[in-house]
N, CA, C and O atoms as a GROMACS GRO file, in nm:
protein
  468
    1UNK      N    1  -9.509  23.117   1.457
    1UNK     CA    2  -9.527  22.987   1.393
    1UNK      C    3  -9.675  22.972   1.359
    1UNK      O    4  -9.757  23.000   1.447
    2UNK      N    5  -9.712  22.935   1.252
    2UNK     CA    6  -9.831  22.907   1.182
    2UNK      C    7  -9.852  22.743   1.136
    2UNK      O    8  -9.779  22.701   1.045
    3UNK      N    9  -9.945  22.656   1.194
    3UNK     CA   10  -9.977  22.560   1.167
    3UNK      C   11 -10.142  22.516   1.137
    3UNK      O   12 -10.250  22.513   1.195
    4UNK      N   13 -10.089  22.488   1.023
    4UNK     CA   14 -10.246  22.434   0.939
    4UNK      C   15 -10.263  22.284   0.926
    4UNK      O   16 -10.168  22.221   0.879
    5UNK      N   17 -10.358  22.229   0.956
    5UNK     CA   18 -10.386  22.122   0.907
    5UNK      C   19 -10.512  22.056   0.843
    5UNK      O   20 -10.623  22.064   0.897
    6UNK      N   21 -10.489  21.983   0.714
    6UNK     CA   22 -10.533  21.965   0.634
    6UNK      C   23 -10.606  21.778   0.620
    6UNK      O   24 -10.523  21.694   0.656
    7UNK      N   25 -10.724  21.729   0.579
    7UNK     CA   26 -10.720  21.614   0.552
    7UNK      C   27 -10.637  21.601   0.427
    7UNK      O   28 -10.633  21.706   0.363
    8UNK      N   29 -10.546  21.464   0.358
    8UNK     CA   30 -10.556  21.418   0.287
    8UNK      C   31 -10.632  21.337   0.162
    8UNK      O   32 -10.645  21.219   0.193
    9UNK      N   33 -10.674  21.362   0.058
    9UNK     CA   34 -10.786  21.327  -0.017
    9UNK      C   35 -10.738  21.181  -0.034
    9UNK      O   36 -10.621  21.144  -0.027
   10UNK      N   37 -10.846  21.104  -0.056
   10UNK     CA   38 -10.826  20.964  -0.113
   10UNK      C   39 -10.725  20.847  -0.048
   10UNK      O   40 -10.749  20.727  -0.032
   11UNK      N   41 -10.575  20.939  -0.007
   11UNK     CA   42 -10.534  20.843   0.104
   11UNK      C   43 -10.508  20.866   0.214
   11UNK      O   44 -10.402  20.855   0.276
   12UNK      N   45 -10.631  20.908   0.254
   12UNK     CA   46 -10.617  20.936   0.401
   12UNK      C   47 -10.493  20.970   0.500
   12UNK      O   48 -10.378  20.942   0.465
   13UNK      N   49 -10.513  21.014   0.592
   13UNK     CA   50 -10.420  21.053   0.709
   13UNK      C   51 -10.435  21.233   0.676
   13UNK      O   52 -10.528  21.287   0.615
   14UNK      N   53 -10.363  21.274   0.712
   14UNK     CA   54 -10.322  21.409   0.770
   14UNK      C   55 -10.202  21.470   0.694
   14UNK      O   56 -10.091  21.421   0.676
   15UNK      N   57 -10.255  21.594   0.653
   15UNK     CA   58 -10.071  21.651   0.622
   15UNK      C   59 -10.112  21.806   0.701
   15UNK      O   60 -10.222  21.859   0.688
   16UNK      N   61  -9.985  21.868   0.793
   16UNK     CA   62  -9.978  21.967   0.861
   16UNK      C   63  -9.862  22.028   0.822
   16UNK      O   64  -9.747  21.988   0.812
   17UNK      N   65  -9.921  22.143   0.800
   17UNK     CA   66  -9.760  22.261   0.726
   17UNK      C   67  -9.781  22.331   0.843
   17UNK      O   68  -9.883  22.336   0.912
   18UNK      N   69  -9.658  22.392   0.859
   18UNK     CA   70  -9.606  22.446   0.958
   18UNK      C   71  -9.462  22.587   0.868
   18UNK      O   72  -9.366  22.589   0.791
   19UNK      N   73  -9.540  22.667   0.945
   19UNK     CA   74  -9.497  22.768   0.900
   19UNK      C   75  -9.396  22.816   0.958
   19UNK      O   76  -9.456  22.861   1.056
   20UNK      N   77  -9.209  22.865   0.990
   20UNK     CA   78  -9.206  22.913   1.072
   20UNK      C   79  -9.040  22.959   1.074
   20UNK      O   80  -9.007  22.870   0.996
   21UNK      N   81  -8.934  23.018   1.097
   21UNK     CA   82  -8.854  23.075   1.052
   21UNK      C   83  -8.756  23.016   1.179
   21UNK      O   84  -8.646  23.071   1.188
   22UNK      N   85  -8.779  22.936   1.252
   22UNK     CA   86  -8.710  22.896   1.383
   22UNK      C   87  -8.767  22.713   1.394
   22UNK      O   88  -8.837  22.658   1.479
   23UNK      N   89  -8.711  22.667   1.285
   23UNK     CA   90  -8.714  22.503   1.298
   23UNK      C   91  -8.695  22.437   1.464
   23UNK      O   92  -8.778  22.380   1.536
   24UNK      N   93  -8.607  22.458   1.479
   24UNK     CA   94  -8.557  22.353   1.629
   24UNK      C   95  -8.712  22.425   1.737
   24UNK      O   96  -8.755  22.329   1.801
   25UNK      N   97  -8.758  22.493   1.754
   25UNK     CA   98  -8.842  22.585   1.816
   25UNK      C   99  -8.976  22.513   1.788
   25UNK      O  100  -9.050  22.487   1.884
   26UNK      N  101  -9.014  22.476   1.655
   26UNK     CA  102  -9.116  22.400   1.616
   26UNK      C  103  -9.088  22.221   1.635
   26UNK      O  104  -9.174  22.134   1.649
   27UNK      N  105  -8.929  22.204   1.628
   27UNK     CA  106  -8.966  22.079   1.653
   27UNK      C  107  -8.988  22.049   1.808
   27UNK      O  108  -9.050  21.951   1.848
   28UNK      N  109  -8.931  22.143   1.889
   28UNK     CA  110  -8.959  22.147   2.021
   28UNK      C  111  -9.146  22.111   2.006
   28UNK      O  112  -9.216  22.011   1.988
   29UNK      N  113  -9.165  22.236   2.024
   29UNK     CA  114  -9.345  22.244   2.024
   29UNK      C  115  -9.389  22.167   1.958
   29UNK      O  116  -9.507  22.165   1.992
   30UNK      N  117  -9.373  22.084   1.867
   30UNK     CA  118  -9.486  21.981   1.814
   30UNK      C  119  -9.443  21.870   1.858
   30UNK      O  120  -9.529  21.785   1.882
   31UNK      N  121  -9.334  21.843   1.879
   31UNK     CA  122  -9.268  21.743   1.968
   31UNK      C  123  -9.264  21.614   1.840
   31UNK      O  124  -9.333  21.513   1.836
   32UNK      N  125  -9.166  21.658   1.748
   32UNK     CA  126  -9.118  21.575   1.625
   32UNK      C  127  -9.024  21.481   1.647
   32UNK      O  128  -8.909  21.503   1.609
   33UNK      N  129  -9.057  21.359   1.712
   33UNK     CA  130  -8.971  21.303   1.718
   33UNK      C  131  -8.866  21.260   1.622
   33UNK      O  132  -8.884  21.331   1.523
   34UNK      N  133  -8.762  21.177   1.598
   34UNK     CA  134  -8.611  21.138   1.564
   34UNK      C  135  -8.577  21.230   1.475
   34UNK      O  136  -8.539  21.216   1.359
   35UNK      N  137  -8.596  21.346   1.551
   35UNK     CA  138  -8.512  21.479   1.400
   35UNK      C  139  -8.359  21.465   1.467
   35UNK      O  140  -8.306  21.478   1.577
   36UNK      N  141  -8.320  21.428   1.324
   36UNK     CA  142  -8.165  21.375   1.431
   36UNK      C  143  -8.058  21.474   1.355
   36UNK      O  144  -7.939  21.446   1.363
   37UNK      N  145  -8.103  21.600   1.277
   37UNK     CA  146  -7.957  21.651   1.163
   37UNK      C  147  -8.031  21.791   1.212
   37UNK      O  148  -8.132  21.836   1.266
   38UNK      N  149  -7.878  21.832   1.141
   38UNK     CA  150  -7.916  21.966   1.184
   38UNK      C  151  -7.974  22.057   1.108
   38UNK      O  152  -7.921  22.090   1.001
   39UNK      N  153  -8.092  22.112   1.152
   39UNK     CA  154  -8.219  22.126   1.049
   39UNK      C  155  -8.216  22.291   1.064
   39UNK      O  156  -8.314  22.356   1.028
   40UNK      N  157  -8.122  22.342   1.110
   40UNK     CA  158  -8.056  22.478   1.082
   40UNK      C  159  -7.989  22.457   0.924
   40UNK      O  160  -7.948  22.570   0.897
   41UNK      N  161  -7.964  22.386   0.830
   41UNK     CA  162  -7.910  22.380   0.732
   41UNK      C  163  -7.954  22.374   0.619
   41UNK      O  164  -7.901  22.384   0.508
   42UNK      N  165  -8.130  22.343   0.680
   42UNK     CA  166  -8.258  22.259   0.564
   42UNK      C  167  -8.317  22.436   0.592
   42UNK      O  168  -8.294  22.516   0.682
   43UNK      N  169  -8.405  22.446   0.463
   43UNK     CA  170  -8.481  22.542   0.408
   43UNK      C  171  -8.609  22.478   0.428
   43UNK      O  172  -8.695  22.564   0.444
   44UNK      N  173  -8.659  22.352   0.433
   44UNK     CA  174  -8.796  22.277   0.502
   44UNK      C  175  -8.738  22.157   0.509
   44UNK      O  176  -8.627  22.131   0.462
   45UNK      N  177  -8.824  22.067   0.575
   45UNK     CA  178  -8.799  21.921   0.538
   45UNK      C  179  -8.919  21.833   0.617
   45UNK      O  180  -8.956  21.893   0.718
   46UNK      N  181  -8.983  21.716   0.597
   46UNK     CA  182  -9.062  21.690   0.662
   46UNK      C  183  -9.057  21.551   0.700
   46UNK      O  184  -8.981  21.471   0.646
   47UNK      N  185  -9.169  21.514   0.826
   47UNK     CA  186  -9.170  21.474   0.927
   47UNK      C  187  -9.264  21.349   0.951
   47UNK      O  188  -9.368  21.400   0.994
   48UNK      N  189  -9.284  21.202   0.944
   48UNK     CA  190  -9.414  21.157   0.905
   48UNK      C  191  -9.414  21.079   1.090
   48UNK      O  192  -9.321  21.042   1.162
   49UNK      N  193  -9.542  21.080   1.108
   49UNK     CA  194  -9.604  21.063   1.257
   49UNK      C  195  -9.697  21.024   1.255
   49UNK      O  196  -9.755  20.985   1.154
   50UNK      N  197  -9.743  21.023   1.384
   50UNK     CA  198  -9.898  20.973   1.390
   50UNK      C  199 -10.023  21.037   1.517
   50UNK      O  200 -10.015  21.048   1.639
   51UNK      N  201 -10.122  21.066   1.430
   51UNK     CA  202 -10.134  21.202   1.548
   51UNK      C  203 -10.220  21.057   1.668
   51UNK      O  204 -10.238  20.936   1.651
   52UNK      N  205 -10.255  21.160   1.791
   52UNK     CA  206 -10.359  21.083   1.887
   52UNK      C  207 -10.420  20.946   1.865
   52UNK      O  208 -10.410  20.828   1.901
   53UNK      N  209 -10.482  21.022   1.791
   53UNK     CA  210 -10.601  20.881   1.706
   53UNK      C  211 -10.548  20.785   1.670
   53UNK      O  212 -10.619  20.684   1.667
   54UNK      N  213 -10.392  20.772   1.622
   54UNK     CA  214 -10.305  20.658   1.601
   54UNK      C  215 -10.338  20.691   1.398
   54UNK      O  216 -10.319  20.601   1.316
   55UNK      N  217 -10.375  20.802   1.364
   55UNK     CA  218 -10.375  20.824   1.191
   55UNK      C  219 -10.251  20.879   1.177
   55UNK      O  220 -10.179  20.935   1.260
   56UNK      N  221 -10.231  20.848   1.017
   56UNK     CA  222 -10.057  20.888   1.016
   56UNK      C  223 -10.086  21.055   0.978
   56UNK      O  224 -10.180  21.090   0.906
   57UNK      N  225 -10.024  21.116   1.018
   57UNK     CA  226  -9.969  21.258   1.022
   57UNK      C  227  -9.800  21.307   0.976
   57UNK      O  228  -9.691  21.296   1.031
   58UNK      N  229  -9.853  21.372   0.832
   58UNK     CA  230  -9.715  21.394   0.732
   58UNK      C  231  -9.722  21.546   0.806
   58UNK      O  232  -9.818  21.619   0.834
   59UNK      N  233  -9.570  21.560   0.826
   59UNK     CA  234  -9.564  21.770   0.839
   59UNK      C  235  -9.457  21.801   0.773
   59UNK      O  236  -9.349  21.743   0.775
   60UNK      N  237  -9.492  21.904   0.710
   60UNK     CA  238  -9.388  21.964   0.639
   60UNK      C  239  -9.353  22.085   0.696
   60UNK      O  240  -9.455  22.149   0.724
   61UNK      N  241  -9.263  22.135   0.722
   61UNK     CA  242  -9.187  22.270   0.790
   61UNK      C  243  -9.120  22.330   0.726
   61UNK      O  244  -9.011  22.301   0.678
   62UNK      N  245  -9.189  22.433   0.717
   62UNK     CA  246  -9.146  22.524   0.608
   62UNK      C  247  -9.114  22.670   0.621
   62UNK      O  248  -9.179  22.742   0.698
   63UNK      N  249  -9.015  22.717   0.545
   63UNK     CA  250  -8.971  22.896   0.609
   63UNK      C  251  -9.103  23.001   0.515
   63UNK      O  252  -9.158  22.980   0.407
   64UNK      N  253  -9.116  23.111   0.610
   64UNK     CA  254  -9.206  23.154   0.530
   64UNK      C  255  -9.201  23.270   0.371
   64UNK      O  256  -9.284  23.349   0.327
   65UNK      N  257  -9.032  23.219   0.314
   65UNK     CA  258  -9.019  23.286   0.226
   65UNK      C  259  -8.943  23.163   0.125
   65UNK      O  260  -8.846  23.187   0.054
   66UNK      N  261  -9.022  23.004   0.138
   66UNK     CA  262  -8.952  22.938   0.075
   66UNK      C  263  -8.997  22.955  -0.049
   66UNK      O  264  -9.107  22.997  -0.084
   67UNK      N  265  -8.889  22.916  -0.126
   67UNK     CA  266  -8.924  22.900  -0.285
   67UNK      C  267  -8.989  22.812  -0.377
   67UNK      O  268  -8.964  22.697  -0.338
   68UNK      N  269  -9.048  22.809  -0.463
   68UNK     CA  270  -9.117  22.676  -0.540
   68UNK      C  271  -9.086  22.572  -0.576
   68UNK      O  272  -9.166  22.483  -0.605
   69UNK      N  273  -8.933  22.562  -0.584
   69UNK     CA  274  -8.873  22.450  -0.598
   69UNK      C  275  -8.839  22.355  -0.477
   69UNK      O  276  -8.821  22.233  -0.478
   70UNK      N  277  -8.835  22.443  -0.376
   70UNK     CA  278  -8.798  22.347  -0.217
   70UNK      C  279  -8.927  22.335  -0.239
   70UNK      O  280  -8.929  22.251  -0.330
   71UNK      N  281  -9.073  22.373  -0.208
   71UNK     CA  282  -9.175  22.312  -0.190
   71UNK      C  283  -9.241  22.188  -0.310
   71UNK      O  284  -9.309  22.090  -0.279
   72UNK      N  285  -9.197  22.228  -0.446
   72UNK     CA  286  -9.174  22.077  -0.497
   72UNK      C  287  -9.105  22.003  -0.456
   72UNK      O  288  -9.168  21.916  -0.395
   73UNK      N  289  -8.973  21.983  -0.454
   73UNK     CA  290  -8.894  21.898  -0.343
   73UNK      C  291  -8.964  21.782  -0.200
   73UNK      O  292  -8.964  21.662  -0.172
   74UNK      N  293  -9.012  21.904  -0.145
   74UNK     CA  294  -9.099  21.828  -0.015
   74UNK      C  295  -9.211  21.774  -0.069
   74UNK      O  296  -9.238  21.668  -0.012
   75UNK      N  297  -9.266  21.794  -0.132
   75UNK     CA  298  -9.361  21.727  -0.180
   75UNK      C  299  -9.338  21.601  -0.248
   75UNK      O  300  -9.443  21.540  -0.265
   76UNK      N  301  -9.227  21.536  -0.297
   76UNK     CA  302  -9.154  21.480  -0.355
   76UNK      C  303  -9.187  21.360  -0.189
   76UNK      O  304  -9.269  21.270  -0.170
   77UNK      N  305  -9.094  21.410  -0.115
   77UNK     CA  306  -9.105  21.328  -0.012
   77UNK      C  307  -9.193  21.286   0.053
   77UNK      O  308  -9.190  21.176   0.109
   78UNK      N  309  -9.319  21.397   0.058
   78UNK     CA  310  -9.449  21.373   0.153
   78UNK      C  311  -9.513  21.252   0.036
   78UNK      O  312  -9.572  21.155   0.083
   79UNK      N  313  -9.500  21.263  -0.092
   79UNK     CA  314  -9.608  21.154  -0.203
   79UNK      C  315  -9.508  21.029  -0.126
   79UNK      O  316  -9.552  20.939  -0.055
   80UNK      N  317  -9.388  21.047  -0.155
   80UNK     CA  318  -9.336  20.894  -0.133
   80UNK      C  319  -9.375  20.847  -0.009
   80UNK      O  320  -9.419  20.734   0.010
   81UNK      N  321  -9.357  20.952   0.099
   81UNK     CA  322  -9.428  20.907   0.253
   81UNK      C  323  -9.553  20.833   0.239
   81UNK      O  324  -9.573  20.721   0.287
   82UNK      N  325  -9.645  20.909   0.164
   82UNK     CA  326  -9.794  20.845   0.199
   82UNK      C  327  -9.777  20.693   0.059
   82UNK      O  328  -9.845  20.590   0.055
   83UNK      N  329  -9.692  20.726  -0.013
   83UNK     CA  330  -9.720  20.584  -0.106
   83UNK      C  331  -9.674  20.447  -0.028
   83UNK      O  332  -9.735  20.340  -0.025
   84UNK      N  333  -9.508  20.491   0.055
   84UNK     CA  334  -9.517  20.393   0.076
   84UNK      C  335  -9.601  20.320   0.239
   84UNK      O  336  -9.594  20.204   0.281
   85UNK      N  337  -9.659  20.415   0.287
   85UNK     CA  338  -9.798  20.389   0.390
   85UNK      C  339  -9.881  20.290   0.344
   85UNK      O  340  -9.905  20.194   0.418
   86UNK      N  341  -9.932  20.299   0.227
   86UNK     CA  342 -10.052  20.244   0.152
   86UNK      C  343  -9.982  20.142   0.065
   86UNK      O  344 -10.069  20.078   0.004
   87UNK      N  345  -9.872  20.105   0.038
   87UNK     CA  346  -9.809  20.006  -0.054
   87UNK      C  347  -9.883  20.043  -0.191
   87UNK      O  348  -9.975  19.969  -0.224
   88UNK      N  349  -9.849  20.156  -0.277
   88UNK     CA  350  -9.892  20.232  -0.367
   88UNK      C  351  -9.732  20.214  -0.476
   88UNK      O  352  -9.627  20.260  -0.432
   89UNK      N  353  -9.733  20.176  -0.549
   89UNK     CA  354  -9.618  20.193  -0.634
   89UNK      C  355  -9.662  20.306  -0.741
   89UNK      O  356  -9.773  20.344  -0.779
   90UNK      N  357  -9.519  20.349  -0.774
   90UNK     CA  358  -9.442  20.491  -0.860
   90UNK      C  359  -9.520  20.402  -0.972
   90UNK      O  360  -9.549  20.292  -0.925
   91UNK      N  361  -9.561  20.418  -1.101
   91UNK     CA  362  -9.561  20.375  -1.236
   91UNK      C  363  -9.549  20.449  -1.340
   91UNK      O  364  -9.650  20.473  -1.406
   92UNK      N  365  -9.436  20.495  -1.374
   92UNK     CA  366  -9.393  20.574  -1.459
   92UNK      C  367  -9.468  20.544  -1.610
   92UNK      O  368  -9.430  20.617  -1.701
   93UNK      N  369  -9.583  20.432  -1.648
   93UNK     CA  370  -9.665  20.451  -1.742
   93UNK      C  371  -9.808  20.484  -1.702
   93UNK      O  372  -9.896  20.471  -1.787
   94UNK      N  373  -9.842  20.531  -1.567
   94UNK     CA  374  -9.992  20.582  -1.532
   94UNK      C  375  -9.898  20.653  -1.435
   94UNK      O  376  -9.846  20.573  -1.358
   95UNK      N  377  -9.866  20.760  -1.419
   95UNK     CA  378  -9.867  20.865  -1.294
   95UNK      C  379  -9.911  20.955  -1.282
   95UNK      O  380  -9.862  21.055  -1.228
   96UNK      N  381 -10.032  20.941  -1.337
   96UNK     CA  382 -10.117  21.058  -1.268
   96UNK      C  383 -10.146  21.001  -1.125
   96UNK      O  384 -10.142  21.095  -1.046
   97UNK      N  385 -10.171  20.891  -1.066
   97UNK     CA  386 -10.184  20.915  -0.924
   97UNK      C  387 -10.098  20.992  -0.847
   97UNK      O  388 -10.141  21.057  -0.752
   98UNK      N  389  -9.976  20.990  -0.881
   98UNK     CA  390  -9.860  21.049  -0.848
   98UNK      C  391  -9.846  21.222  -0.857
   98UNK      O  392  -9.798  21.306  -0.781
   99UNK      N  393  -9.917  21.231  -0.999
   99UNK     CA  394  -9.864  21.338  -1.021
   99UNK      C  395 -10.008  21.472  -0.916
   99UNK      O  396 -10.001  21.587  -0.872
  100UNK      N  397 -10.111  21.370  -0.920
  100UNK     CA  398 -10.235  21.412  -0.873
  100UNK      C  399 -10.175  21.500  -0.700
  100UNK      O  400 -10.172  21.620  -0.675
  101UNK      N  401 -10.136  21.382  -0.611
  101UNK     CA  402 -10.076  21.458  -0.478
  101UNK      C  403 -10.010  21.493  -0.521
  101UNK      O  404 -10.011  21.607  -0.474
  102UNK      N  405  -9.924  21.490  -0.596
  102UNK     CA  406  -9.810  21.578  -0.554
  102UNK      C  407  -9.847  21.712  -0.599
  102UNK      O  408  -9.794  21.812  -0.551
  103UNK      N  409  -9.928  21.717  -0.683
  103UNK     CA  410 -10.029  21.883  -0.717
  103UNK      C  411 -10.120  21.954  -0.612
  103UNK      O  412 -10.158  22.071  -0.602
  104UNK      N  413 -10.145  21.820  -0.523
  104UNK     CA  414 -10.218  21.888  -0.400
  104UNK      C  415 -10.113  21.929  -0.304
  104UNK      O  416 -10.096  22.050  -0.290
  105UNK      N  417 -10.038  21.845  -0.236
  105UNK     CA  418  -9.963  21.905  -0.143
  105UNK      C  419  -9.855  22.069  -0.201
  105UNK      O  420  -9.843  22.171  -0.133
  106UNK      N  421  -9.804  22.048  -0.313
  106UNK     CA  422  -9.782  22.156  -0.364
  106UNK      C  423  -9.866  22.292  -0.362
  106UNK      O  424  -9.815  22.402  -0.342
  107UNK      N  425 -10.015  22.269  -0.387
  107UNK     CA  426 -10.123  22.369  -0.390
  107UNK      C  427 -10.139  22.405  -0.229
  107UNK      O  428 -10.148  22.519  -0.182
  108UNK      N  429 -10.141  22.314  -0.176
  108UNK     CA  430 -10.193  22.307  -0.023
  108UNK      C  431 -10.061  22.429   0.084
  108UNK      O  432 -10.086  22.516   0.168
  109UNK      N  433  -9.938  22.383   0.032
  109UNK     CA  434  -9.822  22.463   0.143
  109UNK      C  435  -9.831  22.590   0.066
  109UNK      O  436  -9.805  22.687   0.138
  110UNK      N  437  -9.864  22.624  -0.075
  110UNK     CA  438  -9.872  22.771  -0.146
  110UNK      C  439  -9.928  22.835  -0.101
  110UNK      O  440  -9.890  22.949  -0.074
  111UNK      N  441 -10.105  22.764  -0.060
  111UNK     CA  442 -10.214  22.830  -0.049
  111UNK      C  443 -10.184  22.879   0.150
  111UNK      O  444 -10.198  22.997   0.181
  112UNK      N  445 -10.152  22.796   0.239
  112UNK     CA  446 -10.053  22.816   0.343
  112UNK      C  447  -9.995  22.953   0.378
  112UNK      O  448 -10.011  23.031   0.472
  113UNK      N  449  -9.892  22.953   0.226
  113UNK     CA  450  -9.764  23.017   0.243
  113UNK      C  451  -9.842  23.182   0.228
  113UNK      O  452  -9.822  23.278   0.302
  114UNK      N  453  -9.924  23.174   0.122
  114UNK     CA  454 -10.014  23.312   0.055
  114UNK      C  455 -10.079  23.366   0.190
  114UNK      O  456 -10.063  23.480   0.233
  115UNK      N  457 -10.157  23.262   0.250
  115UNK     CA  458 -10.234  23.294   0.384
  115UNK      C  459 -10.159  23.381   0.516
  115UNK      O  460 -10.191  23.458   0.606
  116UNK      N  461 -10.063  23.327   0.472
  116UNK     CA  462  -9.952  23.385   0.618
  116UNK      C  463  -9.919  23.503   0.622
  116UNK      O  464  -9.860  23.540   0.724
  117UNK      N  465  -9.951  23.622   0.495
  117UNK     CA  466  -9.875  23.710   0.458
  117UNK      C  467 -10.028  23.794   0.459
  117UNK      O  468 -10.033  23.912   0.426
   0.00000   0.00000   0.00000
């Protein structure tokens, strides 16, 4: 298992990818609370928390031969996680804020995924 963690630009908190081919094993060890499905079925899926310090902490868990489209996907979820943190609305006539993370967290689990190998 490989875990990186990263600041978030601009809206703060934390995002931690987690690398690792044995989900239930990682949610053990990071100690993810209400994973309530069975995540033997998911190819990643992620996790929003809050580390020590009481800052929010997004993780994404991910296999280390996922594909580009599950990691768009999660990323999908981690932007909505941190938007709705910050009370940030979608605006489908300015989304580049939108489209901005979701280019980072995308870049961020690639650059991850490249590292691991």
């Amino acid at each position: 298992m490989k875990v990186i963690t990263k600041d978030i630009p601009i809206y703060f908190g934390y995002l931690r990818i987690v690398i690792t081919k044995d989900f239930k094993d990682a949610v053990k060890r990071l100690k993810l609370n209400g994973i309530d499905l069975d995540i033997d079925d998911y190819g990643a899926f992620v996790h929003r928390g809050k580390r020590n310090d009481d800052s929010p902490l997004y993780t994404v868990v991910v296999q280390p031969d996922i594909e580009p489209d599950l990691v768009a996907h999660e990323a999908v979820h981690l932007v909505n996680a941190v938007f709705l943190r910050v009370n940030a609305q979608l605006d489908r006539h300015n989304d580049e804020p939108q489209a901005y993370l979701t280019g980072w967290f995308v870049r961020e689990v690639y650059k991850a995924i490249k590292s691991k190998n």
